């Protein structure tokens, strides 16, 4: 509610995390901070465009994905060669451009050069880590079995790093934050980011499709070993295990099969386990900020509010 009351849904969360961290550490130039915050949404767009190609998703936030738009354009124009390959190729190009535009925004921002260099170094390191996470995610979609440790590592490398840690660290570094400050912020960002992904996976299976902007069986169709699936498989019967495996990665998944998997996830306690883990991680995130009681004001209130919102 804290986020939504300020008009900050998921789309602008990363920009808000950057902005309020900057304020929390004493930043005064709000206009420059808002302008600079564009960098993180450009990074987000770059990652999502490429992610949609890898996952073969047709929708993103209720609208056609970039590679789908270009594929349909190819068909309308009666171009030569394969429309899908054309669409995916152009989506990769658009994603690459978005990434470099993000770097340009950060490079030209009106902050001390020394601080910008540190922020750029952190951003490049973060994007590299996300790349490792994406590699593991793709492997996870084709492997027969992965465990909770594997799932949590992917959540850490992907969502926790670029959704939470990156905007926080860059906002702090532009204010000249110390390495110790960065460790405190990471102590907040990583558990909060993992909690966000766990909640996102719960919505991805049990959420309302109209609100999600995509099908609530897409994770099953893509064969994603979410924490919900991994924990369900640990306690499922042999018959239930076979049904889950049949549903995972099945492009012809029926509504009945998806509903049955949802019931197994609930019966095995996997849904409850995931919810409880998210709550513990949120508490861990909030506790991390206690190391810096001097960080106050609307920036601190926002970070606490985001954690509560999870």
PDB file of C-alpha atoms in Angstrom:
ATOM      1  CA  UNK A   1       0.000   0.000   0.000  1.00  0.00           C
ATOM      2  CA  UNK A   2       2.914   2.328   0.764  1.00  0.00           C
ATOM      3  CA  UNK A   3       4.173   1.887  -2.794  1.00  0.00           C
ATOM      4  CA  UNK A   4       0.813   1.990  -4.525  1.00  0.00           C
ATOM      5  CA  UNK A   5      -0.331   5.091  -2.633  1.00  0.00           C
ATOM      6  CA  UNK A   6       2.548   6.904  -4.312  1.00  0.00           C
ATOM      7  CA  UNK A   7       1.660   5.574  -7.752  1.00  0.00           C
ATOM      8  CA  UNK A   8       4.583   3.154  -7.699  1.00  0.00           C
ATOM      9  CA  UNK A   9       3.640  -0.226  -9.116  1.00  0.00           C
ATOM     10  CA  UNK A  10       6.094  -2.911 -10.176  1.00  0.00           C
ATOM     11  CA  UNK A  11       6.959  -1.033 -13.372  1.00  0.00           C
ATOM     12  CA  UNK A  12       8.574   1.865 -11.486  1.00  0.00           C
ATOM     13  CA  UNK A  13       9.828   0.026  -8.417  1.00  0.00           C
ATOM     14  CA  UNK A  14      13.486  -0.047  -9.521  1.00  0.00           C
ATOM     15  CA  UNK A  15      13.515   3.665 -10.300  1.00  0.00           C
ATOM     16  CA  UNK A  16      11.933   4.360  -6.916  1.00  0.00           C
ATOM     17  CA  UNK A  17      14.510   2.224  -5.111  1.00  0.00           C
ATOM     18  CA  UNK A  18      17.292   4.187  -6.785  1.00  0.00           C
ATOM     19  CA  UNK A  19      15.657   7.554  -6.077  1.00  0.00           C
ATOM     20  CA  UNK A  20      14.835   6.948  -2.418  1.00  0.00           C
ATOM     21  CA  UNK A  21      18.228   5.409  -1.654  1.00  0.00           C
ATOM     22  CA  UNK A  22      19.818   8.541  -3.083  1.00  0.00           C
ATOM     23  CA  UNK A  23      17.633  10.642  -0.778  1.00  0.00           C
ATOM     24  CA  UNK A  24      18.278   8.386   2.225  1.00  0.00           C
ATOM     25  CA  UNK A  25      22.022   8.976   1.924  1.00  0.00           C
ATOM     26  CA  UNK A  26      21.579  12.738   1.796  1.00  0.00           C
ATOM     27  CA  UNK A  27      20.954  13.463  -1.888  1.00  0.00           C
ATOM     28  CA  UNK A  28      19.444  16.874  -2.627  1.00  0.00           C
ATOM     29  CA  UNK A  29      19.137  17.128  -6.434  1.00  0.00           C
ATOM     30  CA  UNK A  30      15.818  15.369  -6.874  1.00  0.00           C
ATOM     31  CA  UNK A  31      15.365  16.406 -10.510  1.00  0.00           C
ATOM     32  CA  UNK A  32      18.739  14.944 -11.523  1.00  0.00           C
ATOM     33  CA  UNK A  33      18.014  11.789  -9.549  1.00  0.00           C
ATOM     34  CA  UNK A  34      14.686  11.291 -11.325  1.00  0.00           C
ATOM     35  CA  UNK A  35      16.330  11.798 -14.728  1.00  0.00           C
ATOM     36  CA  UNK A  36      19.183   9.445 -13.904  1.00  0.00           C
ATOM     37  CA  UNK A  37      16.779   6.769 -12.672  1.00  0.00           C
ATOM     38  CA  UNK A  38      15.966   6.032 -16.323  1.00  0.00           C
ATOM     39  CA  UNK A  39      19.118   3.914 -16.470  1.00  0.00           C
ATOM     40  CA  UNK A  40      17.636   1.091 -14.407  1.00  0.00           C
ATOM     41  CA  UNK A  41      14.453   0.827 -16.471  1.00  0.00           C
ATOM     42  CA  UNK A  42      16.526   0.699 -19.657  1.00  0.00           C
ATOM     43  CA  UNK A  43      18.550  -2.138 -18.122  1.00  0.00           C
ATOM     44  CA  UNK A  44      15.275  -3.801 -17.148  1.00  0.00           C
ATOM     45  CA  UNK A  45      13.928  -3.477 -20.685  1.00  0.00           C
ATOM     46  CA  UNK A  46      17.136  -4.903 -22.126  1.00  0.00           C
ATOM     47  CA  UNK A  47      16.974  -7.936 -19.841  1.00  0.00           C
ATOM     48  CA  UNK A  48      13.258  -8.562 -20.335  1.00  0.00           C
ATOM     49  CA  UNK A  49      13.397  -8.286 -24.118  1.00  0.00           C
ATOM     50  CA  UNK A  50      16.135 -10.921 -24.247  1.00  0.00           C
ATOM     51  CA  UNK A  51      14.405 -13.011 -21.565  1.00  0.00           C
ATOM     52  CA  UNK A  52      11.184 -13.083 -23.597  1.00  0.00           C
ATOM     53  CA  UNK A  53      13.114 -14.397 -26.605  1.00  0.00           C
ATOM     54  CA  UNK A  54      14.678 -17.190 -24.520  1.00  0.00           C
ATOM     55  CA  UNK A  55      11.382 -18.094 -22.837  1.00  0.00           C
ATOM     56  CA  UNK A  56       9.408 -17.745 -26.093  1.00  0.00           C
ATOM     57  CA  UNK A  57       6.845 -15.575 -24.299  1.00  0.00           C
ATOM     58  CA  UNK A  58       4.157 -13.945 -26.408  1.00  0.00           C
ATOM     59  CA  UNK A  59       3.001 -11.377 -23.819  1.00  0.00           C
ATOM     60  CA  UNK A  60       4.730  -8.963 -21.459  1.00  0.00           C
ATOM     61  CA  UNK A  61       2.558  -6.823 -19.170  1.00  0.00           C
ATOM     62  CA  UNK A  62      -0.459  -7.762 -21.244  1.00  0.00           C
ATOM     63  CA  UNK A  63       1.044  -6.585 -24.541  1.00  0.00           C
ATOM     64  CA  UNK A  64       2.867  -8.459 -27.335  1.00  0.00           C
ATOM     65  CA  UNK A  65       6.565  -9.009 -26.654  1.00  0.00           C
ATOM     66  CA  UNK A  66       9.116  -7.220 -28.836  1.00  0.00           C
ATOM     67  CA  UNK A  67      10.097 -10.270 -30.872  1.00  0.00           C
ATOM     68  CA  UNK A  68       6.391 -11.026 -31.439  1.00  0.00           C
ATOM     69  CA  UNK A  69       5.783  -7.486 -32.713  1.00  0.00           C
ATOM     70  CA  UNK A  70       8.644  -7.764 -35.201  1.00  0.00           C
ATOM     71  CA  UNK A  71       7.563 -11.263 -36.254  1.00  0.00           C
ATOM     72  CA  UNK A  72       4.067  -9.982 -37.087  1.00  0.00           C
ATOM     73  CA  UNK A  73       5.524  -6.948 -38.869  1.00  0.00           C
ATOM     74  CA  UNK A  74       7.603  -9.312 -41.015  1.00  0.00           C
ATOM     75  CA  UNK A  75       4.452 -11.199 -41.990  1.00  0.00           C
ATOM     76  CA  UNK A  76       2.515  -8.012 -42.779  1.00  0.00           C
ATOM     77  CA  UNK A  77       5.296  -6.779 -45.027  1.00  0.00           C
ATOM     78  CA  UNK A  78       5.679 -10.176 -46.741  1.00  0.00           C
ATOM     79  CA  UNK A  79       9.425 -10.097 -46.192  1.00  0.00           C
ATOM     80  CA  UNK A  80      11.701 -12.937 -47.216  1.00  0.00           C
ATOM     81  CA  UNK A  81      13.006 -15.672 -44.886  1.00  0.00           C
ATOM     82  CA  UNK A  82      11.695 -16.774 -41.489  1.00  0.00           C
ATOM     83  CA  UNK A  83       9.512 -14.228 -39.597  1.00  0.00           C
ATOM     84  CA  UNK A  84      10.327 -15.724 -36.162  1.00  0.00           C
ATOM     85  CA  UNK A  85      14.077 -15.518 -36.730  1.00  0.00           C
ATOM     86  CA  UNK A  86      13.631 -11.928 -37.933  1.00  0.00           C
ATOM     87  CA  UNK A  87      11.586 -11.044 -34.847  1.00  0.00           C
ATOM     88  CA  UNK A  88      14.085 -12.578 -32.445  1.00  0.00           C
ATOM     89  CA  UNK A  89      17.040 -10.968 -34.204  1.00  0.00           C
ATOM     90  CA  UNK A  90      15.524  -7.495 -34.022  1.00  0.00           C
ATOM     91  CA  UNK A  91      14.534  -8.002 -30.372  1.00  0.00           C
ATOM     92  CA  UNK A  92      18.153  -8.835 -29.539  1.00  0.00           C
ATOM     93  CA  UNK A  93      19.237  -5.645 -31.316  1.00  0.00           C
ATOM     94  CA  UNK A  94      16.670  -3.526 -29.462  1.00  0.00           C
ATOM     95  CA  UNK A  95      17.726  -5.044 -26.136  1.00  0.00           C
ATOM     96  CA  UNK A  96      21.405  -4.329 -26.827  1.00  0.00           C
ATOM     97  CA  UNK A  97      20.590  -0.719 -27.689  1.00  0.00           C
ATOM     98  CA  UNK A  98      18.603  -0.308 -24.459  1.00  0.00           C
ATOM     99  CA  UNK A  99      21.568  -1.579 -22.426  1.00  0.00           C
ATOM    100  CA  UNK A 100      23.974   0.927 -23.958  1.00  0.00           C
ATOM    101  CA  UNK A 101      21.463   3.757 -23.607  1.00  0.00           C
ATOM    102  CA  UNK A 102      21.369   2.923 -19.896  1.00  0.00           C
ATOM    103  CA  UNK A 103      25.138   3.261 -19.683  1.00  0.00           C
ATOM    104  CA  UNK A 104      24.927   6.569 -21.557  1.00  0.00           C
ATOM    105  CA  UNK A 105      22.343   7.948 -19.111  1.00  0.00           C
ATOM    106  CA  UNK A 106      24.563   7.094 -16.166  1.00  0.00           C
ATOM    107  CA  UNK A 107      27.730   8.374 -17.822  1.00  0.00           C
ATOM    108  CA  UNK A 108      26.253  11.794 -18.650  1.00  0.00           C
ATOM    109  CA  UNK A 109      24.438  12.287 -15.318  1.00  0.00           C
ATOM    110  CA  UNK A 110      25.351  15.416 -13.354  1.00  0.00           C
ATOM    111  CA  UNK A 111      27.231  13.767 -10.479  1.00  0.00           C
ATOM    112  CA  UNK A 112      30.915  13.815  -9.491  1.00  0.00           C
ATOM    113  CA  UNK A 113      33.026  11.865 -11.995  1.00  0.00           C
ATOM    114  CA  UNK A 114      34.608   9.703  -9.290  1.00  0.00           C
ATOM    115  CA  UNK A 115      31.205   8.647  -8.018  1.00  0.00           C
ATOM    116  CA  UNK A 116      29.959   7.884 -11.532  1.00  0.00           C
ATOM    117  CA  UNK A 117      32.956   5.645 -12.229  1.00  0.00           C
ATOM    118  CA  UNK A 118      32.222   3.632  -9.079  1.00  0.00           C
ATOM    119  CA  UNK A 119      28.543   3.429 -10.001  1.00  0.00           C
ATOM    120  CA  UNK A 120      29.316   2.274 -13.556  1.00  0.00           C
ATOM    121  CA  UNK A 121      31.710  -0.350 -12.247  1.00  0.00           C
ATOM    122  CA  UNK A 122      29.008  -1.648  -9.922  1.00  0.00           C
ATOM    123  CA  UNK A 123      26.398  -1.672 -12.706  1.00  0.00           C
ATOM    124  CA  UNK A 124      28.627  -3.653 -15.068  1.00  0.00           C
ATOM    125  CA  UNK A 125      29.410  -6.147 -12.309  1.00  0.00           C
ATOM    126  CA  UNK A 126      25.699  -6.500 -11.569  1.00  0.00           C
ATOM    127  CA  UNK A 127      24.729  -7.079 -15.213  1.00  0.00           C
ATOM    128  CA  UNK A 128      27.406  -9.765 -15.450  1.00  0.00           C
ATOM    129  CA  UNK A 129      25.946 -11.502 -12.388  1.00  0.00           C
ATOM    130  CA  UNK A 130      22.468 -11.390 -13.923  1.00  0.00           C
ATOM    131  CA  UNK A 131      23.935 -13.050 -17.012  1.00  0.00           C
ATOM    132  CA  UNK A 132      25.223 -15.923 -14.865  1.00  0.00           C
ATOM    133  CA  UNK A 133      21.760 -16.227 -13.347  1.00  0.00           C
ATOM    134  CA  UNK A 134      20.127 -16.342 -16.757  1.00  0.00           C
ATOM    135  CA  UNK A 135      22.491 -19.111 -17.846  1.00  0.00           C
ATOM    136  CA  UNK A 136      21.488 -21.133 -14.774  1.00  0.00           C
ATOM    137  CA  UNK A 137      17.811 -20.366 -15.424  1.00  0.00           C
ATOM    138  CA  UNK A 138      18.007 -21.689 -18.978  1.00  0.00           C
ATOM    139  CA  UNK A 139      19.790 -24.825 -17.746  1.00  0.00           C
ATOM    140  CA  UNK A 140      17.131 -25.248 -15.069  1.00  0.00           C
ATOM    141  CA  UNK A 141      14.343 -25.280 -17.665  1.00  0.00           C
ATOM    142  CA  UNK A 142      15.812 -28.348 -19.397  1.00  0.00           C
ATOM    143  CA  UNK A 143      17.350 -30.297 -16.503  1.00  0.00           C
ATOM    144  CA  UNK A 144      15.442 -33.223 -15.052  1.00  0.00           C
ATOM    145  CA  UNK A 145      15.909 -32.179 -11.444  1.00  0.00           C
ATOM    146  CA  UNK A 146      17.056 -29.080  -9.568  1.00  0.00           C
ATOM    147  CA  UNK A 147      16.890 -28.376  -5.840  1.00  0.00           C
ATOM    148  CA  UNK A 148      15.982 -25.483  -3.572  1.00  0.00           C
ATOM    149  CA  UNK A 149      19.621 -24.332  -3.476  1.00  0.00           C
ATOM    150  CA  UNK A 150      19.639 -24.038  -7.272  1.00  0.00           C
ATOM    151  CA  UNK A 151      16.386 -22.084  -7.297  1.00  0.00           C
ATOM    152  CA  UNK A 152      17.581 -19.690  -4.613  1.00  0.00           C
ATOM    153  CA  UNK A 153      20.868 -19.113  -6.429  1.00  0.00           C
ATOM    154  CA  UNK A 154      18.974 -18.114  -9.593  1.00  0.00           C
ATOM    155  CA  UNK A 155      16.706 -15.801  -7.589  1.00  0.00           C
ATOM    156  CA  UNK A 156      19.798 -14.239  -6.034  1.00  0.00           C
ATOM    157  CA  UNK A 157      21.717 -13.723  -9.292  1.00  0.00           C
ATOM    158  CA  UNK A 158      18.735 -12.472 -11.259  1.00  0.00           C
ATOM    159  CA  UNK A 159      15.908 -10.794  -9.370  1.00  0.00           C
ATOM    160  CA  UNK A 160      17.698  -9.855  -6.136  1.00  0.00           C
ATOM    161  CA  UNK A 161      20.658  -8.356  -7.964  1.00  0.00           C
ATOM    162  CA  UNK A 162      19.076  -6.255 -10.671  1.00  0.00           C
ATOM    163  CA  UNK A 163      15.658  -5.522  -9.182  1.00  0.00           C
ATOM    164  CA  UNK A 164      16.892  -4.518  -5.741  1.00  0.00           C
ATOM    165  CA  UNK A 165      20.654  -4.468  -5.257  1.00  0.00           C
ATOM    166  CA  UNK A 166      21.600  -2.608  -8.455  1.00  0.00           C
ATOM    167  CA  UNK A 167      19.346   0.470  -8.016  1.00  0.00           C
ATOM    168  CA  UNK A 168      20.242   0.691  -4.326  1.00  0.00           C
ATOM    169  CA  UNK A 169      23.996   0.448  -4.861  1.00  0.00           C
ATOM    170  CA  UNK A 170      24.080   2.859  -7.796  1.00  0.00           C
ATOM    171  CA  UNK A 171      21.947   5.406  -5.923  1.00  0.00           C
ATOM    172  CA  UNK A 172      24.250   5.146  -2.906  1.00  0.00           C
ATOM    173  CA  UNK A 173      27.495   5.251  -4.895  1.00  0.00           C
ATOM    174  CA  UNK A 174      26.441   8.411  -6.706  1.00  0.00           C
ATOM    175  CA  UNK A 175      26.271   9.927  -3.223  1.00  0.00           C
ATOM    176  CA  UNK A 176      29.773   8.668  -2.426  1.00  0.00           C
ATOM    177  CA  UNK A 177      28.728   5.762  -0.221  1.00  0.00           C
ATOM    178  CA  UNK A 178      31.442   3.633   1.411  1.00  0.00           C
ATOM    179  CA  UNK A 179      32.007  -0.091   0.858  1.00  0.00           C
ATOM    180  CA  UNK A 180      30.528  -0.745   4.302  1.00  0.00           C
ATOM    181  CA  UNK A 181      27.416   1.206   3.328  1.00  0.00           C
ATOM    182  CA  UNK A 182      27.181  -0.990   0.248  1.00  0.00           C
ATOM    183  CA  UNK A 183      27.321  -4.147   2.343  1.00  0.00           C
ATOM    184  CA  UNK A 184      24.448  -2.907   4.498  1.00  0.00           C
ATOM    185  CA  UNK A 185      22.370  -2.128   1.425  1.00  0.00           C
ATOM    186  CA  UNK A 186      23.152  -5.537  -0.065  1.00  0.00           C
ATOM    187  CA  UNK A 187      22.078  -7.094   3.220  1.00  0.00           C
ATOM    188  CA  UNK A 188      18.693  -5.484   2.637  1.00  0.00           C
ATOM    189  CA  UNK A 189      18.485  -5.962  -1.121  1.00  0.00           C
ATOM    190  CA  UNK A 190      19.296  -9.664  -1.500  1.00  0.00           C
ATOM    191  CA  UNK A 191      16.699 -11.120   0.910  1.00  0.00           C
ATOM    192  CA  UNK A 192      14.113  -8.537  -0.168  1.00  0.00           C
ATOM    193  CA  UNK A 193      14.740  -9.361  -3.825  1.00  0.00           C
ATOM    194  CA  UNK A 194      14.456 -13.103  -3.254  1.00  0.00           C
ATOM    195  CA  UNK A 195      11.231 -12.547  -1.300  1.00  0.00           C
ATOM    196  CA  UNK A 196       9.901 -10.542  -4.238  1.00  0.00           C
ATOM    197  CA  UNK A 197      10.680 -13.362  -6.678  1.00  0.00           C
ATOM    198  CA  UNK A 198       9.056 -15.982  -4.455  1.00  0.00           C
ATOM    199  CA  UNK A 199       5.918 -13.842  -4.273  1.00  0.00           C
ATOM    200  CA  UNK A 200       6.074 -13.271  -8.024  1.00  0.00           C
ATOM    201  CA  UNK A 201       6.221 -17.030  -8.619  1.00  0.00           C
ATOM    202  CA  UNK A 202       3.214 -17.509  -6.335  1.00  0.00           C
ATOM    203  CA  UNK A 203       1.286 -14.930  -8.350  1.00  0.00           C
ATOM    204  CA  UNK A 204       2.535 -16.577 -11.545  1.00  0.00           C
ATOM    205  CA  UNK A 205       0.736 -19.780 -10.554  1.00  0.00           C
ATOM    206  CA  UNK A 206      -2.190 -18.570  -8.451  1.00  0.00           C
ATOM    207  CA  UNK A 207      -2.708 -14.951  -9.549  1.00  0.00           C
ATOM    208  CA  UNK A 208      -5.478 -13.395 -11.618  1.00  0.00           C
ATOM    209  CA  UNK A 209      -4.497 -13.398 -15.301  1.00  0.00           C
ATOM    210  CA  UNK A 210      -6.073  -9.995 -15.990  1.00  0.00           C
ATOM    211  CA  UNK A 211      -4.018  -8.412 -13.210  1.00  0.00           C
ATOM    212  CA  UNK A 212      -0.859 -10.341 -14.130  1.00  0.00           C
ATOM    213  CA  UNK A 213      -1.005  -9.331 -17.783  1.00  0.00           C
ATOM    214  CA  UNK A 214      -0.029 -12.879 -18.776  1.00  0.00           C
ATOM    215  CA  UNK A 215      -1.271 -16.443 -18.409  1.00  0.00           C
ATOM    216  CA  UNK A 216      -0.973 -17.896 -14.898  1.00  0.00           C
ATOM    217  CA  UNK A 217       0.247 -21.185 -16.351  1.00  0.00           C
ATOM    218  CA  UNK A 218       3.153 -19.714 -18.334  1.00  0.00           C
ATOM    219  CA  UNK A 219       5.769 -20.838 -15.771  1.00  0.00           C
ATOM    220  CA  UNK A 220       4.488 -24.405 -16.086  1.00  0.00           C
ATOM    221  CA  UNK A 221       4.487 -24.255 -19.882  1.00  0.00           C
ATOM    222  CA  UNK A 222       8.055 -22.943 -19.879  1.00  0.00           C
ATOM    223  CA  UNK A 223       9.160 -25.763 -17.573  1.00  0.00           C
ATOM    224  CA  UNK A 224      10.370 -23.451 -14.793  1.00  0.00           C
ATOM    225  CA  UNK A 225      11.440 -25.194 -11.611  1.00  0.00           C
ATOM    226  CA  UNK A 226      10.122 -22.546  -9.238  1.00  0.00           C
ATOM    227  CA  UNK A 227      10.384 -23.028  -5.484  1.00  0.00           C
ATOM    228  CA  UNK A 228       6.702 -24.029  -5.542  1.00  0.00           C
ATOM    229  CA  UNK A 229       7.463 -26.897  -7.918  1.00  0.00           C
ATOM    230  CA  UNK A 230      10.708 -27.981  -6.238  1.00  0.00           C
ATOM    231  CA  UNK A 231       9.169 -28.216  -2.768  1.00  0.00           C
ATOM    232  CA  UNK A 232       6.048 -29.932  -4.118  1.00  0.00           C
ATOM    233  CA  UNK A 233       8.169 -32.607  -5.805  1.00  0.00           C
ATOM    234  CA  UNK A 234       9.919 -33.317  -2.492  1.00  0.00           C
ATOM    235  CA  UNK A 235       6.664 -34.513  -0.890  1.00  0.00           C
ATOM    236  CA  UNK A 236       4.518 -35.515  -3.852  1.00  0.00           C
ATOM    237  CA  UNK A 237       3.404 -39.087  -4.358  1.00  0.00           C
ATOM    238  CA  UNK A 238       4.782 -41.054  -7.289  1.00  0.00           C
ATOM    239  CA  UNK A 239       1.631 -40.394  -9.294  1.00  0.00           C
ATOM    240  CA  UNK A 240       1.664 -36.684  -8.435  1.00  0.00           C
ATOM    241  CA  UNK A 241       5.331 -36.457  -9.376  1.00  0.00           C
ATOM    242  CA  UNK A 242       4.607 -37.943 -12.785  1.00  0.00           C
ATOM    243  CA  UNK A 243       1.751 -35.490 -13.302  1.00  0.00           C
ATOM    244  CA  UNK A 244       3.929 -32.502 -12.402  1.00  0.00           C
ATOM    245  CA  UNK A 245       6.672 -33.704 -14.746  1.00  0.00           C
ATOM    246  CA  UNK A 246       4.103 -34.168 -17.509  1.00  0.00           C
ATOM    247  CA  UNK A 247       2.860 -30.593 -17.006  1.00  0.00           C
ATOM    248  CA  UNK A 248       6.299 -28.943 -16.820  1.00  0.00           C
ATOM    249  CA  UNK A 249       7.413 -27.635 -20.194  1.00  0.00           C
ATOM    250  CA  UNK A 250       4.294 -28.979 -21.918  1.00  0.00           C
ATOM    251  CA  UNK A 251       3.163 -26.579 -24.670  1.00  0.00           C
ATOM    252  CA  UNK A 252      -0.190 -28.414 -24.770  1.00  0.00           C
ATOM    253  CA  UNK A 253      -0.840 -27.946 -21.049  1.00  0.00           C
ATOM    254  CA  UNK A 254      -4.577 -27.940 -20.311  1.00  0.00           C
ATOM    255  CA  UNK A 255      -6.389 -25.878 -17.683  1.00  0.00           C
ATOM    256  CA  UNK A 256      -7.303 -29.103 -15.903  1.00  0.00           C
ATOM    257  CA  UNK A 257      -3.657 -30.205 -15.684  1.00  0.00           C
ATOM    258  CA  UNK A 258      -2.599 -26.767 -14.396  1.00  0.00           C
ATOM    259  CA  UNK A 259      -5.345 -26.822 -11.736  1.00  0.00           C
ATOM    260  CA  UNK A 260      -4.245 -30.273 -10.611  1.00  0.00           C
ATOM    261  CA  UNK A 261      -0.649 -29.054 -10.197  1.00  0.00           C
ATOM    262  CA  UNK A 262      -1.926 -26.122  -8.135  1.00  0.00           C
ATOM    263  CA  UNK A 263      -3.775 -28.530  -5.848  1.00  0.00           C
ATOM    264  CA  UNK A 264      -0.626 -30.654  -5.413  1.00  0.00           C
ATOM    265  CA  UNK A 265       1.399 -27.529  -4.573  1.00  0.00           C
ATOM    266  CA  UNK A 266      -1.130 -26.678  -1.862  1.00  0.00           C
ATOM    267  CA  UNK A 267      -1.525 -30.218  -0.511  1.00  0.00           C
ATOM    268  CA  UNK A 268       2.217 -30.813  -0.141  1.00  0.00           C
ATOM    269  CA  UNK A 269       2.621 -27.607   1.861  1.00  0.00           C
ATOM    270  CA  UNK A 270       4.792 -26.059  -0.824  1.00  0.00           C
ATOM    271  CA  UNK A 271       2.637 -22.935  -1.113  1.00  0.00           C
ATOM    272  CA  UNK A 272       2.685 -22.381   2.661  1.00  0.00           C
ATOM    273  CA  UNK A 273       6.436 -23.030   2.800  1.00  0.00           C
ATOM    274  CA  UNK A 274       7.074 -20.449   0.087  1.00  0.00           C
ATOM    275  CA  UNK A 275       4.907 -17.832   1.777  1.00  0.00           C
ATOM    276  CA  UNK A 276       6.620 -18.348   5.139  1.00  0.00           C
ATOM    277  CA  UNK A 277      10.084 -18.164   3.579  1.00  0.00           C
ATOM    278  CA  UNK A 278       9.192 -14.857   1.923  1.00  0.00           C
ATOM    279  CA  UNK A 279       8.097 -13.442   5.295  1.00  0.00           C
ATOM    280  CA  UNK A 280      11.361 -14.533   6.964  1.00  0.00           C
ATOM    281  CA  UNK A 281      13.390 -12.943   4.184  1.00  0.00           C
ATOM    282  CA  UNK A 282      11.478  -9.665   4.483  1.00  0.00           C
ATOM    283  CA  UNK A 283      12.236  -9.551   8.202  1.00  0.00           C
ATOM    284  CA  UNK A 284      15.910 -10.216   7.446  1.00  0.00           C
ATOM    285  CA  UNK A 285      15.936  -7.366   4.935  1.00  0.00           C
ATOM    286  CA  UNK A 286      14.443  -4.881   7.391  1.00  0.00           C
ATOM    287  CA  UNK A 287      16.829  -5.974  10.145  1.00  0.00           C
ATOM    288  CA  UNK A 288      19.824  -5.267   7.900  1.00  0.00           C
ATOM    289  CA  UNK A 289      18.983  -1.564   7.771  1.00  0.00           C
ATOM    290  CA  UNK A 290      19.181  -1.397  11.568  1.00  0.00           C
ATOM    291  CA  UNK A 291      22.972  -1.134  11.182  1.00  0.00           C
ATOM    292  CA  UNK A 292      22.484   2.408   9.865  1.00  0.00           C
ATOM    293  CA  UNK A 293      20.052   4.191  12.223  1.00  0.00           C
ATOM    294  CA  UNK A 294      21.284   7.506  10.828  1.00  0.00           C
ATOM    295  CA  UNK A 295      19.584   6.719   7.531  1.00  0.00           C
ATOM    296  CA  UNK A 296      16.190   8.307   8.035  1.00  0.00           C
ATOM    297  CA  UNK A 297      13.618  10.436   6.238  1.00  0.00           C
ATOM    298  CA  UNK A 298      11.385   9.511   3.329  1.00  0.00           C
ATOM    299  CA  UNK A 299      14.094   7.345   1.779  1.00  0.00           C
ATOM    300  CA  UNK A 300      14.314   5.042   4.796  1.00  0.00           C
ATOM    301  CA  UNK A 301      10.524   4.975   5.107  1.00  0.00           C
ATOM    302  CA  UNK A 302      10.243   3.917   1.499  1.00  0.00           C
ATOM    303  CA  UNK A 303      12.670   0.991   1.812  1.00  0.00           C
ATOM    304  CA  UNK A 304      10.871  -0.238   4.941  1.00  0.00           C
ATOM    305  CA  UNK A 305       7.560   0.218   3.133  1.00  0.00           C
ATOM    306  CA  UNK A 306       8.685  -1.799   0.118  1.00  0.00           C
ATOM    307  CA  UNK A 307       9.738  -4.653   2.399  1.00  0.00           C
ATOM    308  CA  UNK A 308       6.353  -4.593   4.145  1.00  0.00           C
ATOM    309  CA  UNK A 309       4.602  -4.517   0.768  1.00  0.00           C
ATOM    310  CA  UNK A 310       6.280  -7.816  -0.172  1.00  0.00           C
TER     311      UNK A 310
END
